[in-house]
mmCIF file of C-alpha atoms in Angstrom:
data_model
loop_
_atom_site.group_PDB
_atom_site.id
_atom_site.type_symbol
_atom_site.label_atom_id
_atom_site.label_comp_id
_atom_site.label_asym_id
_atom_site.label_seq_id
_atom_site.Cartn_x
_atom_site.Cartn_y
_atom_site.Cartn_z
ATOM 1 C CA UNK M 956 27.906 -18.303 -71.991
ATOM 2 C CA UNK M 957 31.242 -17.376 -73.564
ATOM 3 C CA UNK M 958 32.923 -14.222 -72.280
ATOM 4 C CA UNK M 959 36.326 -14.500 -73.966
ATOM 5 C CA UNK M 960 37.086 -14.249 -77.686
ATOM 6 C CA UNK M 961 39.901 -13.598 -80.127
ATOM 7 C CA UNK M 962 39.992 -10.638 -82.513
ATOM 8 C CA UNK M 963 43.048 -9.779 -84.597
ATOM 9 C CA UNK M 964 45.208 -12.074 -82.439
ATOM 10 C CA UNK M 965 44.088 -10.251 -79.297
ATOM 11 C CA UNK M 966 41.900 -11.498 -76.436
ATOM 12 C CA UNK M 967 38.723 -9.419 -76.047
ATOM 13 C CA UNK M 968 35.646 -9.400 -73.814
ATOM 14 C CA UNK M 969 32.018 -8.733 -74.885
ATOM 15 C CA UNK M 970 32.074 -5.117 -73.678
ATOM 16 C CA UNK M 971 34.888 -4.393 -76.147
ATOM 17 C CA UNK M 972 33.007 -5.757 -79.169
ATOM 18 C CA UNK M 973 30.201 -4.029 -81.047
ATOM 19 C CA UNK M 974 26.963 -5.684 -82.141
ATOM 20 C CA UNK M 975 27.368 -7.602 -85.409
ATOM 21 C CA UNK M 976 31.157 -7.757 -85.165
ATOM 22 C CA UNK M 977 32.658 -11.210 -85.775
ATOM 23 C CA UNK M 978 35.152 -12.705 -83.311
ATOM 24 C CA UNK M 979 36.680 -16.152 -82.901
ATOM 25 C CA UNK M 980 35.979 -18.615 -80.100
ATOM 26 C CA UNK M 981 39.292 -19.564 -78.416
ATOM 27 C CA UNK M 982 38.040 -23.102 -77.728
ATOM 28 C CA UNK M 983 36.544 -24.265 -81.045
ATOM 29 C CA UNK M 984 37.740 -21.525 -83.465
ATOM 30 C CA UNK M 985 34.165 -20.882 -84.677
ATOM 31 C CA UNK M 986 32.711 -17.408 -85.258
ATOM 32 C CA UNK M 987 30.940 -15.610 -82.419
ATOM 33 C CA UNK M 988 29.212 -12.279 -81.866
ATOM 34 C CA UNK M 989 28.274 -10.265 -78.779
ATOM 35 C CA UNK M 990 24.793 -9.469 -77.462
ATOM 36 C CA UNK M 991 23.247 -7.861 -74.377
ATOM 37 C CA UNK M 992 23.173 -6.708 -71.672
ATOM 38 C CA UNK M 993 19.525 -7.530 -70.977
ATOM 39 C CA UNK M 994 16.906 -6.062 -68.665
ATOM 40 C CA UNK M 995 16.665 -9.316 -66.695
ATOM 41 C CA UNK M 996 20.236 -8.778 -65.494
ATOM 42 C CA UNK M 997 21.966 -11.068 -67.992
ATOM 43 C CA UNK M 998 25.367 -9.600 -68.819
ATOM 44 C CA UNK M 999 26.626 -8.957 -72.307
ATOM 45 C CA UNK M 1000 28.181 -12.153 -73.666
ATOM 46 C CA UNK M 1001 29.250 -13.953 -76.827
ATOM 47 C CA UNK M 1002 27.247 -16.540 -78.760
ATOM 48 C CA UNK M 1003 28.218 -18.917 -81.545
ATOM 49 C CA UNK M 1004 26.778 -18.229 -84.982
ATOM 50 C CA UNK M 1005 26.537 -21.938 -85.864
ATOM 51 C CA UNK M 1006 24.020 -22.720 -83.131
ATOM 52 C CA UNK M 1007 23.035 -22.117 -79.555
ATOM 53 C CA UNK M 1008 25.731 -24.415 -78.189
ATOM 54 C CA UNK M 1009 28.049 -24.920 -81.197
ATOM 55 C CA UNK M 1010 28.248 -28.628 -80.566
ATOM 56 C CA UNK M 1011 28.684 -28.289 -76.821
ATOM 57 C CA UNK M 1012 31.360 -25.598 -76.838
ATOM 58 C CA UNK M 1013 30.849 -22.956 -74.155
ATOM 59 C CA UNK M 1014 33.882 -20.901 -75.066
ATOM 60 C CA UNK M 1015 35.300 -21.125 -71.554
ATOM 61 C CA UNK M 1016 39.017 -20.634 -71.123
ATOM 62 C CA UNK M 1017 40.638 -21.749 -67.912
ATOM 63 C CA UNK M 1018 43.342 -19.080 -67.763
ATOM 64 C CA UNK M 1019 43.514 -16.848 -64.707
ATOM 65 C CA UNK M 1020 43.828 -13.695 -66.816
ATOM 66 C CA UNK M 1021 40.776 -14.730 -68.849
ATOM 67 C CA UNK M 1022 38.731 -15.100 -65.672
ATOM 68 C CA UNK M 1023 39.845 -11.643 -64.581
ATOM 69 C CA UNK M 1024 38.774 -10.225 -67.960
ATOM 70 C CA UNK M 1025 35.396 -11.930 -67.640
ATOM 71 C CA UNK M 1026 34.765 -10.377 -64.212
ATOM 72 C CA UNK M 1027 35.618 -6.924 -65.573
ATOM 73 C CA UNK M 1028 33.123 -7.444 -68.389
ATOM 74 C CA UNK M 1029 30.408 -8.517 -65.933
ATOM 75 C CA UNK M 1030 31.027 -5.401 -63.836
ATOM 76 C CA UNK M 1031 30.749 -3.097 -66.858
ATOM 77 C CA UNK M 1032 27.508 -4.781 -67.989
ATOM 78 C CA UNK M 1033 25.958 -4.355 -64.548
ATOM 79 C CA UNK M 1034 26.977 -0.685 -64.348
ATOM 80 C CA UNK M 1035 25.475 -0.037 -67.800
ATOM 81 C CA UNK M 1036 22.179 -1.620 -66.811
ATOM 82 C CA UNK M 1037 21.956 0.051 -63.418
ATOM 83 C CA UNK M 1038 22.776 3.563 -64.629
ATOM 84 C CA UNK M 1039 21.277 3.404 -68.099
ATOM 85 C CA UNK M 1040 20.819 6.918 -69.494
ATOM 86 C CA UNK M 1041 22.943 8.546 -66.762
ATOM 87 C CA UNK M 1042 26.457 8.050 -68.131
ATOM 88 C CA UNK M 1043 28.573 9.324 -70.989
ATOM 89 C CA UNK M 1044 31.065 6.453 -70.910
ATOM 90 C CA UNK M 1045 31.085 2.987 -69.362
ATOM 91 C CA UNK M 1046 33.989 0.799 -70.466
ATOM 92 C CA UNK M 1047 36.555 -1.729 -69.243
ATOM 93 C CA UNK M 1048 40.248 -0.889 -68.921
ATOM 94 C CA UNK M 1049 39.762 2.899 -68.933
ATOM 95 C CA UNK M 1050 42.877 5.072 -68.678
ATOM 96 C CA UNK M 1051 42.568 7.712 -65.920
ATOM 97 C CA UNK M 1052 44.903 10.707 -65.775
ATOM 98 C CA UNK M 1053 46.310 10.940 -62.222
ATOM 99 C CA UNK M 1054 49.346 13.089 -63.006
ATOM 100 C CA UNK M 1055 48.123 15.814 -60.614
ATOM 101 C CA UNK M 1056 47.905 13.544 -57.551
ATOM 102 C CA UNK M 1057 50.570 12.865 -54.916
ATOM 103 C CA UNK M 1058 51.490 9.415 -56.264
ATOM 104 C CA UNK M 1059 54.181 8.596 -58.820
ATOM 105 C CA UNK M 1060 52.081 7.114 -61.684
ATOM 106 C CA UNK M 1061 50.892 9.495 -64.385
ATOM 107 C CA UNK M 1062 48.022 7.203 -65.330
ATOM 108 C CA UNK M 1063 45.942 4.394 -63.863
ATOM 109 C CA UNK M 1064 43.838 1.851 -65.721
ATOM 110 C CA UNK M 1065 40.449 1.168 -64.145
ATOM 111 C CA UNK M 1066 39.048 -2.366 -64.485
ATOM 112 C CA UNK M 1067 35.454 -1.148 -64.959
ATOM 113 C CA UNK M 1068 34.811 2.566 -65.411
ATOM 114 C CA UNK M 1069 31.592 4.604 -65.507
ATOM 115 C CA UNK M 1070 31.492 8.398 -65.902
ATOM 116 C CA UNK M 1071 28.208 10.205 -65.258
ATOM 117 C CA UNK M 1072 26.730 12.740 -67.662
ATOM 118 C CA UNK M 1073 26.393 15.119 -64.707
ATOM 119 C CA UNK M 1074 28.297 14.912 -61.451
ATOM 120 C CA UNK M 1075 26.477 12.623 -59.049
ATOM 121 C CA UNK M 1076 25.690 13.909 -55.568
ATOM 122 C CA UNK M 1077 27.024 10.771 -53.874
ATOM 123 C CA UNK M 1078 29.482 9.165 -56.317
ATOM 124 C CA UNK M 1079 31.135 12.272 -57.778
ATOM 125 C CA UNK M 1080 32.245 12.127 -61.421
ATOM 126 C CA UNK M 1081 31.732 8.389 -61.685
ATOM 127 C CA UNK M 1082 32.199 4.876 -60.296
ATOM 128 C CA UNK M 1083 35.235 2.643 -60.725
ATOM 129 C CA UNK M 1084 35.153 -1.078 -59.945
ATOM 130 C CA UNK M 1085 38.515 -2.729 -59.311
ATOM 131 C CA UNK M 1086 38.316 -6.519 -59.489
ATOM 132 C CA UNK M 1087 40.571 -8.249 -56.962
ATOM 133 C CA UNK M 1088 40.972 -11.713 -58.467
ATOM 134 C CA UNK M 1089 44.227 -13.272 -57.253
ATOM 135 C CA UNK M 1090 45.838 -9.938 -58.056
ATOM 136 C CA UNK M 1091 48.308 -8.575 -55.540
ATOM 137 C CA UNK M 1092 49.875 -6.134 -57.998
ATOM 138 C CA UNK M 1093 47.763 -3.038 -57.310
ATOM 139 C CA UNK M 1094 48.533 -0.757 -54.407
ATOM 140 C CA UNK M 1095 45.038 -0.369 -52.914
ATOM 141 C CA UNK M 1096 45.918 2.662 -50.808
ATOM 142 C CA UNK M 1097 47.662 4.617 -53.568
ATOM 143 C CA UNK M 1098 45.078 3.665 -56.195
ATOM 144 C CA UNK M 1099 42.204 4.695 -53.912
ATOM 145 C CA UNK M 1100 44.022 7.962 -53.192
ATOM 146 C CA UNK M 1101 44.285 8.726 -56.919
ATOM 147 C CA UNK M 1102 40.663 7.932 -57.763
ATOM 148 C CA UNK M 1103 39.260 9.940 -54.845
ATOM 149 C CA UNK M 1104 41.584 12.836 -55.690
ATOM 150 C CA UNK M 1105 40.034 12.886 -59.174
ATOM 151 C CA UNK M 1106 36.513 12.833 -57.620
ATOM 152 C CA UNK M 1107 35.693 9.234 -58.588
ATOM 153 C CA UNK M 1108 34.215 6.614 -56.272
ATOM 154 C CA UNK M 1109 35.914 3.218 -56.180
ATOM 155 C CA UNK M 1110 34.672 -0.221 -55.164
ATOM 156 C CA UNK M 1111 37.136 -3.068 -54.599
ATOM 157 C CA UNK M 1112 35.204 -6.123 -55.776
ATOM 158 C CA UNK M 1113 36.031 -9.712 -54.824
ATOM 159 C CA UNK M 1114 34.879 -13.014 -56.419
ATOM 160 C CA UNK M 1115 31.966 -13.206 -53.956
ATOM 161 C CA UNK M 1116 30.520 -10.132 -55.732
ATOM 162 C CA UNK M 1117 29.951 -12.310 -58.827
ATOM 163 C CA UNK M 1118 27.403 -15.130 -59.095
ATOM 164 C CA UNK M 1119 25.873 -17.002 -62.035
ATOM 165 C CA UNK M 1120 27.712 -14.848 -64.596
ATOM 166 C CA UNK M 1121 26.464 -11.628 -63.023
ATOM 167 C CA UNK M 1122 28.018 -8.846 -61.013
ATOM 168 C CA UNK M 1123 25.888 -8.310 -57.885
ATOM 169 C CA UNK M 1124 25.639 -4.555 -58.133
ATOM 170 C CA UNK M 1125 23.200 -4.400 -55.207
ATOM 171 C CA UNK M 1126 26.143 -5.412 -53.002
ATOM 172 C CA UNK M 1127 28.104 -2.452 -54.367
ATOM 173 C CA UNK M 1128 25.330 -0.008 -53.476
ATOM 174 C CA UNK M 1129 24.911 -1.556 -50.039
ATOM 175 C CA UNK M 1130 28.647 -1.205 -49.417
ATOM 176 C CA UNK M 1131 28.531 2.519 -50.157
ATOM 177 C CA UNK M 1132 25.410 2.997 -48.030
ATOM 178 C CA UNK M 1133 26.907 1.285 -44.991
ATOM 179 C CA UNK M 1134 30.458 2.623 -45.284
ATOM 180 C CA UNK M 1135 31.955 -0.783 -46.077
ATOM 181 C CA UNK M 1136 35.759 -1.067 -46.057
ATOM 182 C CA UNK M 1137 35.739 -1.864 -49.795
ATOM 183 C CA UNK M 1138 33.762 1.214 -50.900
ATOM 184 C CA UNK M 1139 35.185 4.748 -51.085
ATOM 185 C CA UNK M 1140 33.395 7.857 -52.326
ATOM 186 C CA UNK M 1141 34.287 11.579 -52.437
ATOM 187 C CA UNK M 1142 31.262 12.621 -50.341
ATOM 188 C CA UNK M 1143 32.356 10.626 -47.294
ATOM 189 C CA UNK M 1144 36.052 9.754 -47.691
ATOM 190 C CA UNK M 1145 39.272 11.732 -47.883
ATOM 191 C CA UNK M 1146 42.068 10.403 -50.134
ATOM 192 C CA UNK M 1147 44.231 8.077 -47.971
ATOM 193 C CA UNK M 1148 47.517 9.609 -46.831
ATOM 194 C CA UNK M 1149 50.873 7.913 -47.264
ATOM 195 C CA UNK M 1150 52.079 8.349 -43.700
ATOM 196 C CA UNK M 1151 50.417 5.103 -42.654
ATOM 197 C CA UNK M 1152 52.947 2.662 -44.161
ATOM 198 C CA UNK M 1153 55.124 0.445 -42.011
ATOM 199 C CA UNK M 1154 58.875 0.025 -42.450
ATOM 200 C CA UNK M 1155 58.397 -2.675 -45.092
ATOM 201 C CA UNK M 1156 56.482 -0.248 -47.274
ATOM 202 C CA UNK M 1157 53.212 -2.152 -46.896
ATOM 203 C CA UNK M 1158 49.922 -0.423 -46.243
ATOM 204 C CA UNK M 1159 48.708 -0.114 -42.677
ATOM 205 C CA UNK M 1160 45.850 2.145 -43.695
ATOM 206 C CA UNK M 1161 42.497 1.547 -42.088
ATOM 207 C CA UNK M 1162 39.479 3.344 -43.401
ATOM 208 C CA UNK M 1163 38.359 6.102 -41.053
ATOM 209 C CA UNK M 1164 35.412 8.425 -41.172
ATOM 210 C CA UNK M 1165 35.275 11.835 -39.576
ATOM 211 C CA UNK M 1166 32.386 11.955 -37.141
ATOM 212 C CA UNK M 1167 30.423 15.170 -37.013
ATOM 213 C CA UNK M 1168 27.857 16.405 -34.527
ATOM 214 C CA UNK M 1169 25.577 19.393 -34.262
ATOM 215 C CA UNK M 1170 26.110 19.598 -30.484
ATOM 216 C CA UNK M 1171 29.245 21.207 -29.078
ATOM 217 C CA UNK M 1172 31.354 18.395 -27.526
ATOM 218 C CA UNK M 1173 33.253 20.914 -25.354
ATOM 219 C CA UNK M 1174 30.496 23.316 -24.180
ATOM 220 C CA UNK M 1175 32.605 24.733 -21.328
ATOM 221 C CA UNK M 1176 35.135 26.247 -23.718
ATOM 222 C CA UNK M 1177 34.651 29.860 -24.795
ATOM 223 C CA UNK M 1178 35.566 29.073 -28.388
ATOM 224 C CA UNK M 1179 37.577 31.371 -30.628
ATOM 225 C CA UNK M 1180 37.477 29.787 -34.083
ATOM 226 C CA UNK M 1181 40.010 30.985 -36.656
ATOM 227 C CA UNK M 1182 41.321 29.558 -39.931
ATOM 228 C CA UNK M 1183 44.470 27.567 -39.156
ATOM 229 C CA UNK M 1184 46.044 25.270 -41.728
ATOM 230 C CA UNK M 1185 42.958 25.406 -43.921
ATOM 231 C CA UNK M 1186 40.592 24.396 -41.103
ATOM 232 C CA UNK M 1187 38.288 26.392 -38.853
ATOM 233 C CA UNK M 1188 39.872 25.600 -35.485
ATOM 234 C CA UNK M 1189 39.372 26.840 -31.928
ATOM 235 C CA UNK M 1190 42.607 28.337 -30.593
ATOM 236 C CA UNK M 1191 41.578 27.436 -27.041
ATOM 237 C CA UNK M 1192 40.645 23.720 -27.242
ATOM 238 C CA UNK M 1193 41.634 22.790 -30.838
ATOM 239 C CA UNK M 1194 38.064 21.770 -31.773
ATOM 240 C CA UNK M 1195 37.385 22.008 -35.518
ATOM 241 C CA UNK M 1196 34.222 22.967 -37.365
ATOM 242 C CA UNK M 1197 33.239 22.326 -40.965
ATOM 243 C CA UNK M 1198 30.360 23.112 -43.292
ATOM 244 C CA UNK M 1199 28.585 19.862 -44.044
ATOM 245 C CA UNK M 1200 25.284 18.719 -45.503
ATOM 246 C CA UNK M 1201 23.406 15.937 -43.726
ATOM 247 C CA UNK M 1202 22.076 13.130 -45.902
ATOM 248 C CA UNK M 1203 19.179 11.381 -44.077
ATOM 249 C CA UNK M 1204 19.204 8.426 -46.473
ATOM 250 C CA UNK M 1205 22.808 7.463 -45.659
ATOM 251 C CA UNK M 1206 22.836 9.059 -42.196
ATOM 252 C CA UNK M 1207 26.072 10.830 -43.120
ATOM 253 C CA UNK M 1208 27.412 14.366 -43.151
ATOM 254 C CA UNK M 1209 29.180 15.085 -46.425
ATOM 255 C CA UNK M 1210 31.061 18.044 -47.848
ATOM 256 C CA UNK M 1211 28.854 20.169 -50.160
ATOM 257 C CA UNK M 1212 30.019 20.529 -53.733
ATOM 258 C CA UNK M 1213 30.841 24.073 -54.917
ATOM 259 C CA UNK M 1214 27.989 25.822 -56.714
ATOM 260 C CA UNK M 1215 25.584 22.955 -56.096
ATOM 261 C CA UNK M 1216 22.035 23.324 -54.893
ATOM 262 C CA UNK M 1217 22.885 21.287 -51.788
ATOM 263 C CA UNK M 1218 25.300 23.981 -50.671
ATOM 264 C CA UNK M 1219 22.387 26.070 -49.336
ATOM 265 C CA UNK M 1220 21.579 23.245 -46.896
ATOM 266 C CA UNK M 1221 25.071 23.211 -45.385
ATOM 267 C CA UNK M 1222 25.411 23.740 -41.666
ATOM 268 C CA UNK M 1223 28.336 24.350 -39.340
ATOM 269 C CA UNK M 1224 29.053 21.136 -37.405
ATOM 270 C CA UNK M 1225 31.753 20.010 -34.979
ATOM 271 C CA UNK M 1226 34.404 17.455 -35.927
ATOM 272 C CA UNK M 1227 34.712 14.943 -33.085
ATOM 273 C CA UNK M 1228 37.917 13.523 -34.544
ATOM 274 C CA UNK M 1229 39.732 16.810 -33.861
ATOM 275 C CA UNK M 1230 39.431 16.373 -30.091
ATOM 276 C CA UNK M 1231 39.816 12.594 -29.780
ATOM 277 C CA UNK M 1232 43.427 12.985 -28.623
ATOM 278 C CA UNK M 1233 44.675 15.479 -26.007
ATOM 279 C CA UNK M 1234 46.024 18.671 -27.577
ATOM 280 C CA UNK M 1235 48.417 21.346 -26.397
ATOM 281 C CA UNK M 1236 47.258 24.632 -27.933
ATOM 282 C CA UNK M 1237 49.572 27.626 -27.926
ATOM 283 C CA UNK M 1238 49.645 29.792 -24.825
ATOM 284 C CA UNK M 1239 46.814 32.331 -24.898
ATOM 285 C CA UNK M 1240 47.263 35.899 -23.702
ATOM 286 C CA UNK M 1241 44.067 37.957 -23.451
ATOM 287 C CA UNK M 1242 43.938 41.724 -23.132
ATOM 288 C CA UNK M 1243 40.756 43.235 -21.772
ATOM 289 C CA UNK M 1244 37.423 41.449 -21.478
ATOM 290 C CA UNK M 1245 35.083 40.265 -24.169
ATOM 291 C CA UNK M 1246 32.171 42.708 -24.603
ATOM 292 C CA UNK M 1247 28.772 41.744 -23.251
ATOM 293 C CA UNK M 1248 26.804 43.057 -26.229
ATOM 294 C CA UNK M 1249 28.194 40.539 -28.712
ATOM 295 C CA UNK M 1250 30.492 37.553 -29.152
ATOM 296 C CA UNK M 1251 33.451 38.002 -31.447
ATOM 297 C CA UNK M 1252 33.123 36.518 -34.919
ATOM 298 C CA UNK M 1253 36.700 36.146 -36.106
ATOM 299 C CA UNK M 1254 37.840 36.393 -39.707
ATOM 300 C CA UNK M 1255 41.344 36.032 -41.096
ATOM 301 C CA UNK M 1256 42.998 39.064 -42.667
ATOM 302 C CA UNK M 1257 45.754 38.698 -45.228
ATOM 303 C CA UNK M 1258 47.608 41.924 -45.838
ATOM 304 C CA UNK M 1259 51.122 43.286 -46.171
ATOM 305 C CA UNK M 1260 51.570 43.913 -42.458
ATOM 306 C CA UNK M 1261 50.944 40.515 -40.938
ATOM 307 C CA UNK M 1262 49.769 37.263 -42.450
ATOM 308 C CA UNK M 1263 48.352 35.556 -39.365
ATOM 309 C CA UNK M 1264 46.027 38.237 -38.052
ATOM 310 C CA UNK M 1265 42.291 38.122 -37.341
ATOM 311 C CA UNK M 1266 39.692 40.776 -36.658
ATOM 312 C CA UNK M 1267 36.168 40.665 -35.324
ATOM 313 C CA UNK M 1268 33.579 41.165 -38.064
ATOM 314 C CA UNK M 1269 31.056 42.716 -35.651
ATOM 315 C CA UNK M 1270 30.383 46.286 -36.772
ATOM 316 C CA UNK M 1271 32.406 48.797 -34.738
ATOM 317 C CA UNK M 1272 34.440 46.168 -32.862
ATOM 318 C CA UNK M 1273 38.212 46.548 -33.020
ATOM 319 C CA UNK M 1274 39.138 43.251 -31.346
ATOM 320 C CA UNK M 1275 42.004 41.314 -32.893
ATOM 321 C CA UNK M 1276 43.737 37.958 -32.637
ATOM 322 C CA UNK M 1277 47.439 37.670 -33.427
ATOM 323 C CA UNK M 1278 48.862 34.178 -33.983
ATOM 324 C CA UNK M 1279 52.508 34.062 -32.947
ATOM 325 C CA UNK M 1280 54.860 31.039 -32.925
ATOM 326 C CA UNK M 1281 54.647 30.495 -29.148
ATOM 327 C CA UNK M 1282 51.421 32.262 -28.168
ATOM 328 C CA UNK M 1283 48.056 33.636 -29.242
ATOM 329 C CA UNK M 1284 47.231 37.249 -28.317
ATOM 330 C CA UNK M 1285 43.530 38.126 -28.087
ATOM 331 C CA UNK M 1286 43.006 41.874 -27.758
ATOM 332 C CA UNK M 1287 39.351 42.617 -27.039
ATOM 333 C CA UNK M 1288 40.034 46.366 -27.546
ATOM 334 C CA UNK M 1289 36.884 47.356 -25.657
ATOM 335 C CA UNK M 1290 38.445 50.510 -24.225
ATOM 336 C CA UNK M 1291 40.548 51.388 -27.258
ATOM 337 C CA UNK M 1292 40.653 55.082 -28.236
ATOM 338 C CA UNK M 1293 42.473 56.810 -31.092
ATOM 339 C CA UNK M 1294 46.061 57.897 -30.351
ATOM 340 C CA UNK M 1295 45.289 61.574 -31.057
ATOM 341 C CA UNK M 1296 42.612 61.611 -28.287
ATOM 342 C CA UNK M 1297 39.773 62.331 -30.697
ATOM 343 C CA UNK M 1298 36.338 61.073 -29.607
ATOM 344 C CA UNK M 1299 35.927 57.356 -30.208
ATOM 345 C CA UNK M 1300 34.550 56.706 -33.693
ATOM 346 C CA UNK M 1301 31.609 54.414 -34.344
ATOM 347 C CA UNK M 1302 33.465 52.892 -37.231
ATOM 348 C CA UNK M 1303 31.850 52.109 -40.549
ATOM 349 C CA UNK M 1304 34.172 49.588 -42.147
ATOM 350 C CA UNK M 1305 34.763 49.185 -45.871
ATOM 351 C CA UNK M 1306 36.703 46.320 -47.451
ATOM 352 C CA UNK M 1307 39.532 47.446 -49.742
ATOM 353 C CA UNK M 1308 42.016 45.374 -51.727
ATOM 354 C CA UNK M 1309 44.532 44.701 -48.946
ATOM 355 C CA UNK M 1310 42.869 45.936 -45.773
ATOM 356 C CA UNK M 1311 39.689 47.272 -44.139
ATOM 357 C CA UNK M 1312 39.231 51.044 -43.645
ATOM 358 C CA UNK M 1313 36.714 53.070 -41.652
ATOM 359 C CA UNK M 1314 34.889 55.501 -43.967
ATOM 360 C CA UNK M 1315 34.358 57.923 -41.054
ATOM 361 C CA UNK M 1316 37.868 58.373 -39.623
ATOM 362 C CA UNK M 1317 40.153 56.548 -42.037
ATOM 363 C CA UNK M 1318 41.396 54.051 -39.452
ATOM 364 C CA UNK M 1319 42.732 50.785 -40.883
ATOM 365 C CA UNK M 1320 42.382 47.353 -39.394
#
């Protein structure tokens, strides 16, 4: 089956040509048209108008770039068949805007690109297949970073993913299900960082997955979790927690998407990666003893007085945490009384724009 043709002095593949559009065979110069893909898995391909074999011509070109184009076309055909009715666009050589990512390029061109009509729970906005056929030109780490940053999944296909003029899309799905090193998706992978390059500038990135558990890996620590650097982290042992949804099919915890139905199933789990290496938390200074009637539930307060300051959300509790450069001060405030020696107020707190105020005595916290 031919997969390469000429149109207006340009090389094209079947996925770039509409039904009924005439193109020229590069081998015999006869007219061809495109057809497919078919339900039996046959990819979209060209056929000669003068007969089934056009005198024995199969339209095959031996050029390396032509083979690369053919593999892209096979990948697009397989994506169209597999996700029929679920996508708005499925094309080869799609331009992707990556100007908002950390890399230098403003745009990347995906070999095979599929964008879903609605965001997919597992694959994000869509699936990109990059065909690695004797092509050392693409920076895998930076390209993967850009696609994940734009909420697209990416699969790095190799020639073994293609057999008998078909892209083996079942291998793609299996790679995502098992966490294969060639498959990256927003629900289970973070965009690769650029700190993992050696002195030659080459990638030394190895795919890593955060491992989460429902059971506390450091049960002997009296945790005090606060928001530090965008993560919910214990100031005593450095253990991190995250809200994740467990997917039984893939046996993975993944980050819930904002405003999605899955968000209601999210649970607070512990990140084992955060305590794999020994840590040296800041020195902790505690004032008073933690009350017996409740455990502090810390929340970060951002106001004009102090940016790194936490209070307990338990009603009536005045305990605070202050994060300083060289220490952490936990003030349980169990015996705190107003400075003017008035009877202790059973505070009723109300959230205002920049602070929290007791509606009974006017005290701020």
